[in-house]
mmCIF file of C-alpha atoms and ligand atoms in Angstrom:
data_model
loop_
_atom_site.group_PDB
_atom_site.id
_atom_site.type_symbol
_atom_site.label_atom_id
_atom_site.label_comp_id
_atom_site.label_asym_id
_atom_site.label_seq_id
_atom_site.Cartn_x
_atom_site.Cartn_y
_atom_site.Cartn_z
ATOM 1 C CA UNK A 1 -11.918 76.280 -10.577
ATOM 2 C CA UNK A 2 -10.505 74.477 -13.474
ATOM 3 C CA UNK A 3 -12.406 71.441 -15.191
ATOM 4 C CA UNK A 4 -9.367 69.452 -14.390
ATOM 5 C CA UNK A 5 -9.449 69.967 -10.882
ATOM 6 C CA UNK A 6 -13.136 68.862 -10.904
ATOM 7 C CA UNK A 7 -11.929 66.032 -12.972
ATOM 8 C CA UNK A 8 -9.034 65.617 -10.164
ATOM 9 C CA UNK A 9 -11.563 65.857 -7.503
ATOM 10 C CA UNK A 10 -13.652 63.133 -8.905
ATOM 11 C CA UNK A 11 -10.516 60.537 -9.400
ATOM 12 C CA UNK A 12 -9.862 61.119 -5.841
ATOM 13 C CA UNK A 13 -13.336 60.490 -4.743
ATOM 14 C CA UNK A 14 -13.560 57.488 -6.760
ATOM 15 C CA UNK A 15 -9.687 56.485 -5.136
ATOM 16 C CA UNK A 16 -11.160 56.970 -1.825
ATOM 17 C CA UNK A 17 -14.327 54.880 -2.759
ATOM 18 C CA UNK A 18 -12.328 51.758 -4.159
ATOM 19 C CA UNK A 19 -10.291 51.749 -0.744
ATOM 20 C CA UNK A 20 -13.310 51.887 1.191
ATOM 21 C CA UNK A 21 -15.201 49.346 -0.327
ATOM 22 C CA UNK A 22 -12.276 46.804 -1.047
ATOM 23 C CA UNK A 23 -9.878 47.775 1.931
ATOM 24 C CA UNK A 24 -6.284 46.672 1.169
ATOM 25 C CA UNK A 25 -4.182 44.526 3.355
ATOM 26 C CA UNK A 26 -7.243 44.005 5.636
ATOM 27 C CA UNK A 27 -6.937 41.606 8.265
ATOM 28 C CA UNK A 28 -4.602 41.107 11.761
ATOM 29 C CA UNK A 29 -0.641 39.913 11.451
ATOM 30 C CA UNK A 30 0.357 36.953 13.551
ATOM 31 C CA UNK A 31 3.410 37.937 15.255
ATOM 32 C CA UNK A 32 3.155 41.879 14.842
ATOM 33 C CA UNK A 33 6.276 43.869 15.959
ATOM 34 C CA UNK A 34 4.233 46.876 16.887
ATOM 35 C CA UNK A 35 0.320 47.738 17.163
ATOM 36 C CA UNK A 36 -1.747 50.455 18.184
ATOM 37 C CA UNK A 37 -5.637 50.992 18.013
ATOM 38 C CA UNK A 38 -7.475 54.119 17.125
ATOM 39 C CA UNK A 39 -10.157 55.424 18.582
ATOM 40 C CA UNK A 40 -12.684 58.362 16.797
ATOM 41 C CA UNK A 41 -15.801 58.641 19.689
ATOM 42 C CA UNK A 42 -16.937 61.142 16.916
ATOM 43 C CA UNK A 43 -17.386 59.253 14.357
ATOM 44 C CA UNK A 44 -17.454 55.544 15.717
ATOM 45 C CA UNK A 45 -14.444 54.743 13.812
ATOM 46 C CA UNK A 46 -12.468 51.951 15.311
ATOM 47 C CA UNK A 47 -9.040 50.207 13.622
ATOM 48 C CA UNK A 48 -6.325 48.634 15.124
ATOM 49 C CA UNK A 49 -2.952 49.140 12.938
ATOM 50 C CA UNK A 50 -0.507 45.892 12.640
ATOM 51 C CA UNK A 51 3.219 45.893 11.329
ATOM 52 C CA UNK A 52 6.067 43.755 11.255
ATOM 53 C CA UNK A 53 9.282 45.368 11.260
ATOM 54 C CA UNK A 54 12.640 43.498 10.405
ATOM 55 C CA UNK A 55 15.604 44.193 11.863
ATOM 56 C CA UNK A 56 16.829 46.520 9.699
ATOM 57 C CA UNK A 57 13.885 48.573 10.688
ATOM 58 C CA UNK A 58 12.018 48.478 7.109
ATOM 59 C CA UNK A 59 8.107 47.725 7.632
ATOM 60 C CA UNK A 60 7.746 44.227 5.760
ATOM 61 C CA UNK A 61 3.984 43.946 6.314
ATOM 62 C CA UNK A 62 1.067 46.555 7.482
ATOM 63 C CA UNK A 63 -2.527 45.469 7.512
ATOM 64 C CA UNK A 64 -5.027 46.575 9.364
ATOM 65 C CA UNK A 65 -8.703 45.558 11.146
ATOM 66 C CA UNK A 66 -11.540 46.975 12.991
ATOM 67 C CA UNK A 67 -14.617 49.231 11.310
ATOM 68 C CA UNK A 68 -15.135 52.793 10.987
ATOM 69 C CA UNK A 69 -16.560 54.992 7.878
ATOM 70 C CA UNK A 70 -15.709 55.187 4.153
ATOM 71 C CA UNK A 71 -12.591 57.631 4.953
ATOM 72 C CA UNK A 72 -11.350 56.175 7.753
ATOM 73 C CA UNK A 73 -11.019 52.922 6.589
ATOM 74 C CA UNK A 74 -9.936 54.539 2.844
ATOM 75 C CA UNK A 75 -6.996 56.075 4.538
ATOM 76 C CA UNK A 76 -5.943 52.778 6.693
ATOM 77 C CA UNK A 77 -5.798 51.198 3.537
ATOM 78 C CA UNK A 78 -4.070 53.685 1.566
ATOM 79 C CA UNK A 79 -1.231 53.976 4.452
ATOM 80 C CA UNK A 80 -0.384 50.387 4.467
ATOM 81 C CA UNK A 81 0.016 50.421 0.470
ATOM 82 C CA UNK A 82 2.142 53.858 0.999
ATOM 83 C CA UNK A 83 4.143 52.136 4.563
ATOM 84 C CA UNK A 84 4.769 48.695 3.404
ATOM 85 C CA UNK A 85 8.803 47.895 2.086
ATOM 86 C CA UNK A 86 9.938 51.994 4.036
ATOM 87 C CA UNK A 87 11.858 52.670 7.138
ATOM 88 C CA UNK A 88 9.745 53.046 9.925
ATOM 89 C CA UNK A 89 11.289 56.336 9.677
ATOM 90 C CA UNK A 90 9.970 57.236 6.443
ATOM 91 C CA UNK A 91 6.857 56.214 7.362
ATOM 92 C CA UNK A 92 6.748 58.171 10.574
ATOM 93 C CA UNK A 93 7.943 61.061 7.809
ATOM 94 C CA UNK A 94 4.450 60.110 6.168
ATOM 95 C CA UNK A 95 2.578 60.091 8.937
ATOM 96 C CA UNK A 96 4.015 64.222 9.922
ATOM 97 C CA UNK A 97 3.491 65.060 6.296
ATOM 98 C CA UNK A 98 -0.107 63.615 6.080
ATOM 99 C CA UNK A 99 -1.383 65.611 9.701
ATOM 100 C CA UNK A 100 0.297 68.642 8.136
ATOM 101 C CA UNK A 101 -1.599 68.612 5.065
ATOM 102 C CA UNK A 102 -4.903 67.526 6.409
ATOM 103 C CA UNK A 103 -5.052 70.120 9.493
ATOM 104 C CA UNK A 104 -3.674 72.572 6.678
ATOM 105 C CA UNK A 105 -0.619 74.080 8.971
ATOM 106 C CA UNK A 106 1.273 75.892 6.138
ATOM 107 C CA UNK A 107 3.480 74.710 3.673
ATOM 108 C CA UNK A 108 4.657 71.637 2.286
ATOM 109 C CA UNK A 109 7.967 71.282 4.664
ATOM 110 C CA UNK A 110 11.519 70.627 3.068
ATOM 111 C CA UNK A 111 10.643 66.837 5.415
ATOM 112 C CA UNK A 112 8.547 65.735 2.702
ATOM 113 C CA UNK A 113 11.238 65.688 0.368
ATOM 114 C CA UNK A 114 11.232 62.508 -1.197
ATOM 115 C CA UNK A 115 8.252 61.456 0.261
ATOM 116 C CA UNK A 116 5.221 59.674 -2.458
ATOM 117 C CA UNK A 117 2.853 61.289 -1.403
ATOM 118 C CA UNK A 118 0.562 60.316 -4.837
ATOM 119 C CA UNK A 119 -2.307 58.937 -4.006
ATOM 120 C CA UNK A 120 -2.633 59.823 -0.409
ATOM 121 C CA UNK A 121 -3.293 63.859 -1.697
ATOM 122 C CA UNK A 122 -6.855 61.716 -2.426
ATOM 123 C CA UNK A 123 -7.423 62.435 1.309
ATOM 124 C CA UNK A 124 -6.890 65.731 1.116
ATOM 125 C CA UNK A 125 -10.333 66.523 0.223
ATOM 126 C CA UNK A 126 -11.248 65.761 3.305
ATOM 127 C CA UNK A 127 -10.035 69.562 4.560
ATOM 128 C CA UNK A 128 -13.177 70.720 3.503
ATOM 129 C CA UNK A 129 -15.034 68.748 5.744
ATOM 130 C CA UNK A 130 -12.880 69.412 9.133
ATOM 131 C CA UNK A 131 -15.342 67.151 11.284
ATOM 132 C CA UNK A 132 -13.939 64.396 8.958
ATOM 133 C CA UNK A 133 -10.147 65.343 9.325
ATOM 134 C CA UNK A 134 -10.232 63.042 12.550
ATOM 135 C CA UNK A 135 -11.616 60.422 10.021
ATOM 136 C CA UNK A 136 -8.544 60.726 7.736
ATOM 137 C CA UNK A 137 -5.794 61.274 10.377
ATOM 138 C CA UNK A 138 -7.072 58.437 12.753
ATOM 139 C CA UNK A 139 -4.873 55.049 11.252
ATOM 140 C CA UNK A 140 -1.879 57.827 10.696
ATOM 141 C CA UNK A 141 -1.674 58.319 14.621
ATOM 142 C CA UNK A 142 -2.064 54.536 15.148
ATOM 143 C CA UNK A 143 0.593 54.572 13.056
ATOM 144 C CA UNK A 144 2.515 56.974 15.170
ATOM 145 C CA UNK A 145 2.263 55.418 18.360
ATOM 146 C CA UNK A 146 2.811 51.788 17.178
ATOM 147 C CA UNK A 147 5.959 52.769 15.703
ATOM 148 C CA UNK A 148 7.075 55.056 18.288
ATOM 149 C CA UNK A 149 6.693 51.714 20.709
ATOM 150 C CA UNK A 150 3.763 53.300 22.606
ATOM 151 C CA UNK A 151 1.470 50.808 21.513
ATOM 152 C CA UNK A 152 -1.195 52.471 23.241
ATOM 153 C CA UNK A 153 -4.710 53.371 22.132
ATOM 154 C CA UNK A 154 -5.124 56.611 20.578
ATOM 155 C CA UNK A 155 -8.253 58.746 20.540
ATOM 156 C CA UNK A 156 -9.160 61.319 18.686
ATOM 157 C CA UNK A 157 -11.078 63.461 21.754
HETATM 158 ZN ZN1 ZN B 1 -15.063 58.455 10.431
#
């Protein structure tokens, strides 16, 4: 390929490195509206997602807590930067548009329309490694079944 997607490729790496290593809105939120925990046997990644939703059903804070590997943790961190100030709808939008890409079903779908999606392509690296696809996705179902009031843990197997 081109010298700029190597170039691309190692911005993303480095992206993904920086979120690892200083996680973003790390840390449990008093008073959570919704939570869920994710669960990667595989891997041994473990996070539990927190948000706090107002009534007007905009996500006002997202952190995050628990340990797991470089990606895992990279994408926790990215989500809540990408999550915090939408609709839980958009972020729920997010979430379908990031387990398309990763699990590499097709096409872009006319649902990401609008969507950032910036520096969460980072992740999509990760497609060549498909035993660490579970790694990326895992905070994004969290995600998914905090929002969607199922608050239960989700597991990857
Ligand atoms: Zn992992």
């Amino acid at each position: 390929m081109s010298r700029l997607s190597d170039d691309l490729r190692e911005l993303y790496r480095e992206l993904i490195l920086d979120h690892a290593r200083n996680p973003r809105h790390f840390g449990c939120i008093e008073g959570a509206t919704h939570s869920a925990e994710g669960i990667n046997p595989l891997c041994g990644d473990k996070l539990r997602m927190y948000f706090r939703v107002d009534e007007n059903g905009r996500i006002e804070d997202a952190r995050f807590e628990g340990s797991g590997c470089a990606i895992s943790v990279a994408s926790a961190s990215l989500l809540t930067d990408t999550v915090i100030g939408q609709t839980t709808e958009r972020a729920l939008a997010y979430f379908a548009a990031m387990v398309r890409r990763l699990a590499s079903r097709g096409e872009p779908a006319e649902s990401e329309a609008g969507l950032d999606l910036g520096k969460l392509e980072a992740l999509e690296g990760v497609k060549e490694f498909p035993t660490r696809v579970k790694c990326a996705t895992l905070a994004w179902h969290a995600l998914d079944s905090a929002l969607n009031g199922r608050g239960s843990t989700v597991s990857t197997e």
